[in-house]
Structure formats: C-alpha cells, structure tokens
XYZ file of C-alpha atoms in Angstrom:
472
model
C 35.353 163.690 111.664
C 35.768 164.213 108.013
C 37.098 161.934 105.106
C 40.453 163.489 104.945
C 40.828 162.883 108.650
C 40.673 158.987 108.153
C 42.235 158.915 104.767
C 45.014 161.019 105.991
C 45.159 158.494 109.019
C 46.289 155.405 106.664
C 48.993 157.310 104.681
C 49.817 155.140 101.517
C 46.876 153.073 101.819
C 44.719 152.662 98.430
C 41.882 155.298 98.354
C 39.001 152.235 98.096
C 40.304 151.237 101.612
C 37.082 153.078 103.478
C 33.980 154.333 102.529
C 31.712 156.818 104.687
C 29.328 159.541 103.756
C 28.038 162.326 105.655
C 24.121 161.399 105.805
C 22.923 161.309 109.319
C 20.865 158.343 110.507
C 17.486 159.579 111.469
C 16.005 156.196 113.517
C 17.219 153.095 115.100
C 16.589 150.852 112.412
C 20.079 150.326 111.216
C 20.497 150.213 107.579
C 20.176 146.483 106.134
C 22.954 147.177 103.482
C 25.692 146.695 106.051
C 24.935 143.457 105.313
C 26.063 143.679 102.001
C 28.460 146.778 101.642
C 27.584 150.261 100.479
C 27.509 148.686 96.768
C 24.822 146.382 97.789
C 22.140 148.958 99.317
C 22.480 151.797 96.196
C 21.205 148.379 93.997
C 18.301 147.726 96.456
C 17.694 151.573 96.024
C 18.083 151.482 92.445
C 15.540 148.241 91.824
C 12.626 150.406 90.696
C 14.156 152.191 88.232
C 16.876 149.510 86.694
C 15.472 148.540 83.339
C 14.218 151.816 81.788
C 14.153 152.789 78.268
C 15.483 156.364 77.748
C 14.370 157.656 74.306
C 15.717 161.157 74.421
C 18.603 163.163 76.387
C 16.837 165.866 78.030
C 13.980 162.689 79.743
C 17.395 160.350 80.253
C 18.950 163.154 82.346
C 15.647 164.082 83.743
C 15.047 160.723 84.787
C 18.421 160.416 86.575
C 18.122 163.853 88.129
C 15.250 162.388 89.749
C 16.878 159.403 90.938
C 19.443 161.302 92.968
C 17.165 163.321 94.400
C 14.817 159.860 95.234
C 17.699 158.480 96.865
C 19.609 161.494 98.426
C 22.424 161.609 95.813
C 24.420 164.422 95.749
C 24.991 165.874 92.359
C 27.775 167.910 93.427
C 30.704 168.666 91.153
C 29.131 166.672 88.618
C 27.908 167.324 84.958
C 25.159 166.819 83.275
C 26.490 163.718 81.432
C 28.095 162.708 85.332
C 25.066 162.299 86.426
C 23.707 160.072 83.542
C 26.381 158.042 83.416
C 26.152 157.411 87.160
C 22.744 156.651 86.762
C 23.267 154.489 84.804
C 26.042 152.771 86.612
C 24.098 152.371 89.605
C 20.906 151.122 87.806
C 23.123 148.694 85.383
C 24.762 147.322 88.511
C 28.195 147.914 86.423
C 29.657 149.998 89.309
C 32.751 150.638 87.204
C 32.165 154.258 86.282
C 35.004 156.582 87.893
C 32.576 159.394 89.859
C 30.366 156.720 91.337
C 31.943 155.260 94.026
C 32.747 159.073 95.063
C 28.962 160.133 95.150
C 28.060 156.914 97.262
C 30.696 158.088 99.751
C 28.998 160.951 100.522
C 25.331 159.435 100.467
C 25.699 156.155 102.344
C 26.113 157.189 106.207
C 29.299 154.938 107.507
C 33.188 153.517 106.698
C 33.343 150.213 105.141
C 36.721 148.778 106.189
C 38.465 146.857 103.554
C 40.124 143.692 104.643
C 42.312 141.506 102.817
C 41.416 137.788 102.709
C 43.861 135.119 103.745
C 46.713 134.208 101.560
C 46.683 130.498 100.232
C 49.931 130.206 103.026
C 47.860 131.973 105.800
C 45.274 129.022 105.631
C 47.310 126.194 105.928
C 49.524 128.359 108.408
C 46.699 128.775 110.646
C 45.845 125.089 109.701
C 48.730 123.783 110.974
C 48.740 125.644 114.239
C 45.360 123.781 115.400
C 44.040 126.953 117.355
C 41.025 124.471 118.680
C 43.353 122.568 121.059
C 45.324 126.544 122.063
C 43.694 128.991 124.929
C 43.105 132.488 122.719
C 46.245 134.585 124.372
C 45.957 137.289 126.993
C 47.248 140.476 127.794
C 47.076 143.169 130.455
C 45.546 142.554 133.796
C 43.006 139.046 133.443
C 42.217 136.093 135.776
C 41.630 132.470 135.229
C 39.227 130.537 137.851
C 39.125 126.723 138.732
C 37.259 124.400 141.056
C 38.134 121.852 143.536
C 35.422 119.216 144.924
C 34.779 116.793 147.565
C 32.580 114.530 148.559
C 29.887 114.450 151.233
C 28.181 112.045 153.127
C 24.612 113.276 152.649
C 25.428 115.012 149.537
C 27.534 113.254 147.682
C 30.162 115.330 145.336
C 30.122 118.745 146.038
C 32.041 121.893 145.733
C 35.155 122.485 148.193
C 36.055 126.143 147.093
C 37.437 128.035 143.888
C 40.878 129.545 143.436
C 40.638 132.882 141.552
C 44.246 133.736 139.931
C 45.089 137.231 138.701
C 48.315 137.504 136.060
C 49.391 140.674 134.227
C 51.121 140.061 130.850
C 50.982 135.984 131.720
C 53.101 136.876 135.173
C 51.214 135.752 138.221
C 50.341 137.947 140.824
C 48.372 136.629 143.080
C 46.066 133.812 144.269
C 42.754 133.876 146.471
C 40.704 131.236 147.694
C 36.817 131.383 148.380
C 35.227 128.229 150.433
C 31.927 127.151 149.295
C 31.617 129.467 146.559
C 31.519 128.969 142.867
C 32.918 132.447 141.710
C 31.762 132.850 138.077
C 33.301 136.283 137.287
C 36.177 138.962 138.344
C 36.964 142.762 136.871
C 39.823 144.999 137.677
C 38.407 148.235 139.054
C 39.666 151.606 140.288
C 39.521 149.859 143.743
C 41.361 146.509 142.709
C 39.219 143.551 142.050
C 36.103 142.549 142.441
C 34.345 139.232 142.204
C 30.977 137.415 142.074
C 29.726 134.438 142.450
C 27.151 132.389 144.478
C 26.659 129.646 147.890
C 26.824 126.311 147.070
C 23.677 125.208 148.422
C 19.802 126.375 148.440
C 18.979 128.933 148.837
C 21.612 130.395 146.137
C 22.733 133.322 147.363
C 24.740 135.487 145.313
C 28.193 136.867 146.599
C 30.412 140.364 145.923
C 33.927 140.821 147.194
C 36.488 143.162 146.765
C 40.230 141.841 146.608
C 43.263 143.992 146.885
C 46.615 143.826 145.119
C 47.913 141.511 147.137
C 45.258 139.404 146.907
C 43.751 139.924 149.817
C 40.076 139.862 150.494
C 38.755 142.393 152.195
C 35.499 142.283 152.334
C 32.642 139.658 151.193
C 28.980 140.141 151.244
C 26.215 137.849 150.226
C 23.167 139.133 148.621
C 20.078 138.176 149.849
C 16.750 140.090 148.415
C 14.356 137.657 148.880
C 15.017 135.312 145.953
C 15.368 131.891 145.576
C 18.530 131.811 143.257
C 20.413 134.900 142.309
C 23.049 135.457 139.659
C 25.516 138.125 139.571
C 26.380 138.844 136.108
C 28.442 142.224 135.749
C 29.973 144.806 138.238
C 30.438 148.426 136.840
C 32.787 150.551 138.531
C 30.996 154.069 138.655
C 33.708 155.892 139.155
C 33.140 158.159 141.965
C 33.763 154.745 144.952
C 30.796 152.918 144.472
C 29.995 149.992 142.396
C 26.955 148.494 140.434
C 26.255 145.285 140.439
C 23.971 143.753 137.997
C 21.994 140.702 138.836
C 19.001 138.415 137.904
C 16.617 136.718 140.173
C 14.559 133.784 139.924
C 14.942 133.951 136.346
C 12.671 137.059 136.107
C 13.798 140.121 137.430
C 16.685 142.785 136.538
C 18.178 143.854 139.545
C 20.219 146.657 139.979
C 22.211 147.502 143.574
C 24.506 149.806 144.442
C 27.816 149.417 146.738
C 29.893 151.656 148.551
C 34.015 150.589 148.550
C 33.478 149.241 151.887
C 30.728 146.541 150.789
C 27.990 148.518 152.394
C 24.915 148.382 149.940
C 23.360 151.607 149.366
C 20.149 151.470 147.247
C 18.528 148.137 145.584
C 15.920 148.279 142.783
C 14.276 145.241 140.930
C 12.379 144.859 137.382
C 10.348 142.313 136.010
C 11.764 141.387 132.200
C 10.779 137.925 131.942
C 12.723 135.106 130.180
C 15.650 137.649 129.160
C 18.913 137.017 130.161
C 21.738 139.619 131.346
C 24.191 138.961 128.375
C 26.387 142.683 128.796
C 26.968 145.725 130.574
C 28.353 149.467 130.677
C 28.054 152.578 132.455
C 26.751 155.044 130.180
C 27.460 159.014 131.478
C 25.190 158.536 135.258
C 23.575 155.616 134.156
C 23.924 152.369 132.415
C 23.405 150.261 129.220
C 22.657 146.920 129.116
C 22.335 144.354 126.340
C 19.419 141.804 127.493
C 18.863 138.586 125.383
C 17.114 135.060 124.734
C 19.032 132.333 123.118
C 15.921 130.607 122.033
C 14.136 133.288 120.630
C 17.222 134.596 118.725
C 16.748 138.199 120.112
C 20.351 139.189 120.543
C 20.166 143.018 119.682
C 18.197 144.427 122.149
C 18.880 147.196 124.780
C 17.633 149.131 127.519
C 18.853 152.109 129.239
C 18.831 152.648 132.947
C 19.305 155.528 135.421
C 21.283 155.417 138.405
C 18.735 153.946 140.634
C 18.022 151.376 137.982
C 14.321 152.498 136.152
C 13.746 152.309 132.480
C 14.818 155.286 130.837
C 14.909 154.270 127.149
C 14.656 150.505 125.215
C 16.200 149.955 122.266
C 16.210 147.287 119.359
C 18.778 147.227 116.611
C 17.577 145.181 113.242
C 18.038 145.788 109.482
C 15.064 145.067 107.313
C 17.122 141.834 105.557
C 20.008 141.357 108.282
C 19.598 139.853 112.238
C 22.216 141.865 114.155
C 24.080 139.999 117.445
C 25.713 142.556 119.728
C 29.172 141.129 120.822
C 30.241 143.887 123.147
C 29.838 147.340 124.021
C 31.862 150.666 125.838
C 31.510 153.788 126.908
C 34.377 155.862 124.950
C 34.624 159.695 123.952
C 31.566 160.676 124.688
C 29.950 158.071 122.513
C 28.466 154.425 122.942
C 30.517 151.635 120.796
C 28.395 148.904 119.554
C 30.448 146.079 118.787
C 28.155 143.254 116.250
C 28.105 141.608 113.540
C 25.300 141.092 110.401
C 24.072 137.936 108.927
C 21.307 138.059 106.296
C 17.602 137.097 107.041
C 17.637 133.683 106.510
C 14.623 131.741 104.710
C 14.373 129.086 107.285
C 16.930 129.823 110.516
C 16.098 126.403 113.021
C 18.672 125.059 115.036
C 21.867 127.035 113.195
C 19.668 130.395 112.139
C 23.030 132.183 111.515
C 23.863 129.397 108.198
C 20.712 128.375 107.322
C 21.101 129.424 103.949
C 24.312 127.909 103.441
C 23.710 124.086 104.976
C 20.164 124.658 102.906
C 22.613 124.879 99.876
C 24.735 122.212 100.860
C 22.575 119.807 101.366
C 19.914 120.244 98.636
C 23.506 120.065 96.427
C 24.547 117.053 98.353
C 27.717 118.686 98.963
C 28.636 116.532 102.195
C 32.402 116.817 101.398
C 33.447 120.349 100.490
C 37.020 121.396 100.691
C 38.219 124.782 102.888
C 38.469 126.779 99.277
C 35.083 126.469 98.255
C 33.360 126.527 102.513
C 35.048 129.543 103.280
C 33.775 131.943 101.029
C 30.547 131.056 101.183
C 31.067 131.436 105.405
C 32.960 135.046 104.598
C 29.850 136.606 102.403
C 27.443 135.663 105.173
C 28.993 137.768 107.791
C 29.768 141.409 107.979
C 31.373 142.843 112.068
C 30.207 146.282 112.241
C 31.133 148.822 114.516
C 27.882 151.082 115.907
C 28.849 154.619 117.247
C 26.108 155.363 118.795
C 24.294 158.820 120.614
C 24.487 158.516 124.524
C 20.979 160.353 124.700
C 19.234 158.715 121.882
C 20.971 155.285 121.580
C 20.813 156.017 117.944
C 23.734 155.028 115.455
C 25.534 158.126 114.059
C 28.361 156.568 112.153
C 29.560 153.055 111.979
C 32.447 151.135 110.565
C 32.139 147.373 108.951
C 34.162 144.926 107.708
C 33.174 141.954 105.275
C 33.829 138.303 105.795
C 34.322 139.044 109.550
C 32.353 138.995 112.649
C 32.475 142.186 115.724
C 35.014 140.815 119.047
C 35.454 142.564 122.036
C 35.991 146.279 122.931
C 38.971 147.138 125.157
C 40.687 150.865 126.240
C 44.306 150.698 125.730
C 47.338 152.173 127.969
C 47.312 154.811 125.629
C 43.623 155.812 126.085
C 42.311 154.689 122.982
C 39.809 152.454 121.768
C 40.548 148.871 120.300
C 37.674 146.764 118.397
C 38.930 143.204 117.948
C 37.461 142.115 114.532
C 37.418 138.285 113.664
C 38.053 137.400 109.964
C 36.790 134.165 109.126
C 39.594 132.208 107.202
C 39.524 128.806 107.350
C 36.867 126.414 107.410
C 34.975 122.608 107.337
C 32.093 120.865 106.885
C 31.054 118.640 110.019
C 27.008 117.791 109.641
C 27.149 114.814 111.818
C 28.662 116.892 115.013
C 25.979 117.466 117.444
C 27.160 120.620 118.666
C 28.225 122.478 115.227
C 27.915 122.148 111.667
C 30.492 124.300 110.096
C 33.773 124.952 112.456
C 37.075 126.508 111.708
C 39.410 129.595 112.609
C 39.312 133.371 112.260
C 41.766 135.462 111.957
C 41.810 138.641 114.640
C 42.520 141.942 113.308
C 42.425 145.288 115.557
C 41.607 148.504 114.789
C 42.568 151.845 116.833
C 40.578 154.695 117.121
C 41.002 157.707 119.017
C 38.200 159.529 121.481
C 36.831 161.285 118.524
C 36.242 158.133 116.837
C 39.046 158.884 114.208
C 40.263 155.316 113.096
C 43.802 155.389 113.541
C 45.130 152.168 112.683
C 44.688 148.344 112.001
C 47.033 145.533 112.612
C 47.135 141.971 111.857
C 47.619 140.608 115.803
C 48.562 136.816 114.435
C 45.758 135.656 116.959
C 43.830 133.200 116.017
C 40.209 132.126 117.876
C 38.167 129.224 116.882
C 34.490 129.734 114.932
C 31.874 127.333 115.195
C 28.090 127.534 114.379
C-alpha cells in the first residue's frame, strides 16, 4: 500500500485529508502521538532542540541536518535551505512551511483521517432527534433477546424461559424459546446460529445450542467442567465444522473447548488468569485472539494469543507513553489483525471517570457547573482520538494504523461485498451533568464508516446519519 493508492482512492478530496509515512513500527508500544496527531509527536521530538541560537549558516544547517537524522527525517528532494527552513518549522511549532507536512508523511508510520466537525445545524439536528430514548439501528442478520418470569413457591420470582428472535434487515424470521435458561448471547455462523447462556439455578451451568434457519433447535448441551458458575462469553466459528467456545469459570480460569456441528465436545483446556474478564474474541489463522480486561484496574488493552488447543502462545499489551488505549473490537481480515480503539491522554488524576479527568478537573476548579454544548464539546473532541491498529498475525505488532480526531473506535464488521467496515464515533454534541450518579458528561456521536479492502487500502467513508449515545 502506497500513498498514491489511498490518495487516488478519494478522488477530489483535499490532499491534507490523510497522512501516513512509510516507517515501520519496530515494538508494541504504540506511538503516544496518536493521541495528538502526527503534528503533535514531531513537537515532542523536536523539544530538545526548540530554542537554539544559530549564529552562522553552515552550524544552522548543520544543526538541522542533525535533527533529521535524530528523528528519522528524510531529507529527500530537499535543499539545503529546505531543510533549514523545516527545521525550523518543526522546532518553532509554526507548521506552516510548504515541504513540512510532506517530510512528516513519510516519517510518521500511519494515516490520520481527517474528519469534519458538526455543522452548527448538525447539532441541534441530532439534538432534536433525542438518540438517548432511540435503539442504535440494525442491519443484516442480528437478534434481540427478552425474559419472561414467574413466581415460585420456595423461590419466589424466578426465571420462566427467554425468547431469542432473529430478523434480517428489521424482517423477522424466526422465534425460539429456551426454558430455564437465561441466554446472554447468539452469532450467525456457517452452520446457522448458535447460542449461549446458562441454568437458572446452582450450580450455573453454562449452555451451547445450535439453531437452524427455521429456528429450530437442534441440539443443546450444558457444560459442566467441574465449576461452580460458568459463563459463556464468545463462540468462534473455525471454519472447517467445529466451533470454539470461550468461557470463564469461577471467576478465574480461561477456558477454551472445542465442538463438533453435532454438539459433541472434542477437546477442553483451562487457564488460570485471575480477576480478568473475557471482554472479546477472534480466530486468528489456527488459533485465536482474545482481548482480556479489568474494569477496576482500567487495563483495557491487553491481549493474549492462543493455539488451537487453547495454551499461551504470545501476550500482548498496547499503551502509548502519554495515552491509555481501550480496545473496542477486533477481526481477522486480509491476512491481518484489525484493532479497533480509541486514545485518551494520561490523565493527572483518573478516579471514578479516568477517561475525563482532566476535563471535570478543569471544570470544576473553574466552577464551570453550567457550560453550554459549544464550549463542552470541544473540549470532549480533543480528548479522544479512534484509531485503527493493523496489526502482524505472528507478532501482534502494529504495522500501519489509521486515526481520526474528536472520535472514538466502534465495531468491526465484513460486508456483502467482502470488505472491511470500521464504525468510527464522532463526538458532536454534548452536556454537563455532575450530579448524575452514573455519568458526568453525556451526549451523542455521530457514526461515520470507513471501507477498506483486504489489502487494507481505505476505500471510502460515509456519513451513515446514525447516531449512538456517549456517556462517561
């Protein structure tokens, strides 16, 4: 993938619309200047050497000579008095210079999407529309679950069964019903549908069952491997019949097993993580990836890689060195692992709302208890960056990414068409609620997608009109 490939890609758009360089990413730290934008991390580079007398011409372009090399600038096509001037653009923090932004392209190693902020109409469009009280719209193949309860003599209120609905395009398809069972997830396979869920009563036993077209369920199989409570939290189709299911027990251990299409379990295999919980999932080539978490702790970015039979082949943590990364999603695509996240910047003092510390820090040491959308918003928008990972299979190392400011990483789906969508959330509207339990700043986000193809050329973006609710 080149720069002309994307920049042909967008036909008439303005040539500032993405930025990408060719320098490979040699570790797993991912750079802390997605944060900030490629602007950002040449001035952290720069910081030693802003603020330097040059008395002469020949030590001025020696000096800046040196600072390319320092920071792997390429001096390509440039001129003696290019390369001072850049220098000097860069240390200045002027950035207005014409050849700069072109040498940063090449020396800063990913795209930085440009999106347009929100019209003045947008806002009180989206305003007006509420989206808090609105279900966020869906599309394809998805299901919606509900509950029904009774009561009990010895027991008192208890579960009667759940209903598990499957629509394509909003059209109903089917219904099935599952006595005694909370199920707590569904996916559409190669082989239909399956679903999970567990026993209402102790011990909780989790459940797998595969449901046809018609909605029929053919078979059902509760998991029992010696636990007390077990949680089924993804199923990955493998592709060749068989099925993964991921699961945690007693609040402690991974667990991996295998199924044949027939329910039949094939292998089992169990690992003791601790106080981690199973927050995503995706088959990666013969094995799988899997995005492991604490709420408490904050640790939101952290990954392991399995083999088939479920052993620790690799671990992996994604941080910046002044940003907190929270994976939103993952996929397997092209031959590459998508990392769908966002980027919020270290924050002095994080507590119960780490992600806008900072910013209720500023609002309340100003005493700014009533702030109006205009002035909220942009502080919200500069604290968030989504960014797009493309990462090695083999390594798990980022190779390329894409990020957009003001926004924060959605969900990662395969189209009809084979290629990839990432659903990026713009932040546009917002208010100030510090007397909410629950949240402190809430409001709406615009959703934006953008296409790529299996090489991990982005195609093309579109405004979808969706809007989803942000809260924090």
């Amino acid at each position: 993938m080149n720069q002309n490939d994307l920049f042909q890609a967008f036909g008439d758009l303005d040539d500032d619309v993405l930025v990408r360089s060719e320098a490979p990413v040699g570790r797993l730290r991912v750079p802390g200047y997605l944060r900030w934008g490629v602007l950002a991390a040449c001035l952290i580079l720069a910081v030693s050497l802003a603020g330097v007398a040059f008395v002469v011409e020949a030590k001025e372009y020696s000096e800046a000579a040196k600072f390319f090399v320092d920071n792997d600038l390429s001096m390509e096509g440039l001129s003696r008095s290019d390369v001072k001037a850049v220098y000097r653009d860069i240390t200045t923090r002027s950035f207005s210079y014409v050849k700069t932004a072109k040498v940063l392209e090449r020396a800063v190693p990913g795209w930085e999407i440009d999106q347009r902020e929100p019209t003045r109409e947008e806002l009180a469009a989206l305003w007006d529309q509420n989206i808090w009280k609105n279900e966020e719209p869906e599309a394809g193949i998805h299901y919606l679950r509900h509950w029904q309860e009774k009561f009990d003599a010895v027991r008192g209120v208890v579960l009667d069964k759940s209903i598990l609905s499957c629509y394509r395009d909003g059209d109903l398809l089917w219904t099935a019903q599952f006595d005694g069972i909370y199920v707590n997830g569904s996916v559409y396979t190669s082989a239909e549908t399956a679903v999970w869920g567990y026993y209402d009563r102790q011990p909780s036993h989790a459940i797998v069952a595969r449901i046809d077209g018609a909605g029929n369920i053919l078979w059902q199989r509760q998991m029992n491997h010696g636990f007390g409570h077990e949680r089924v939290s993804h199923v990955l189709d493998n592709g060749d019949g068989t099925f993964a299911v991921i699961s945690r027990g007693d609040f402690k251990y991974f667990c991996l097993s295998q199924y044949d299409v027939n329910g039949n379990e094939i292998s089992f295999h169990q690992t003791e993580v601790g106080d981690l919980g199973i927050w995503n999932a995706a088959r990666l080539g013969d094995g799988y990836l899997i995005q492991m978490g604490n709420s408490i702790s904050k640790d939101s970015a952290r990954l392991v890689k399995l083999n088939r039979e479920g052993e620790l082949i690799n671990h992996f943590i994604y941080e910046g060195e002044d940003c907190d990364y929270t994976i939103t999603d993952m996929a397997e695509f092209g031959n590459q692992v998508y990392l769908s996240a966002y980027a919020v910047p270290k924050q002095s003092d994080g507590g119960g709302r780490h992600e806008i510390a900072d910013i209720l820090d500023y609002l309340f040491d100003n005493k700014l208890f009533e702030i109006s959308s205009e002035k909220l918003t942009p502080l919200v928008r500069d604290n968030y960056t989504a960014v797009l990972l493309l990462c090695d299979q083999e390594k798990g190392q980022p190779e390329t990414f894409y990020s957009v400011k003001g926004s924060l990483g959605g969900k990662l789906v395969v189209n009809d068409a084979g290629e990839l969508v990432w659903e990026v959330e713009s932040v546009a509207d917002t208010f100030f609620s510090p007397v909410t339990s629950s949240f402190t700043i809430g409001g709406n986000c615009q959703v934006f997608r953008y296409t790529f193809d299996d090489t991990g050329v982005l195609r093309y973006q579109e405004d979808t009109g969706e809007m989803v609710p942000y809260y924090r």
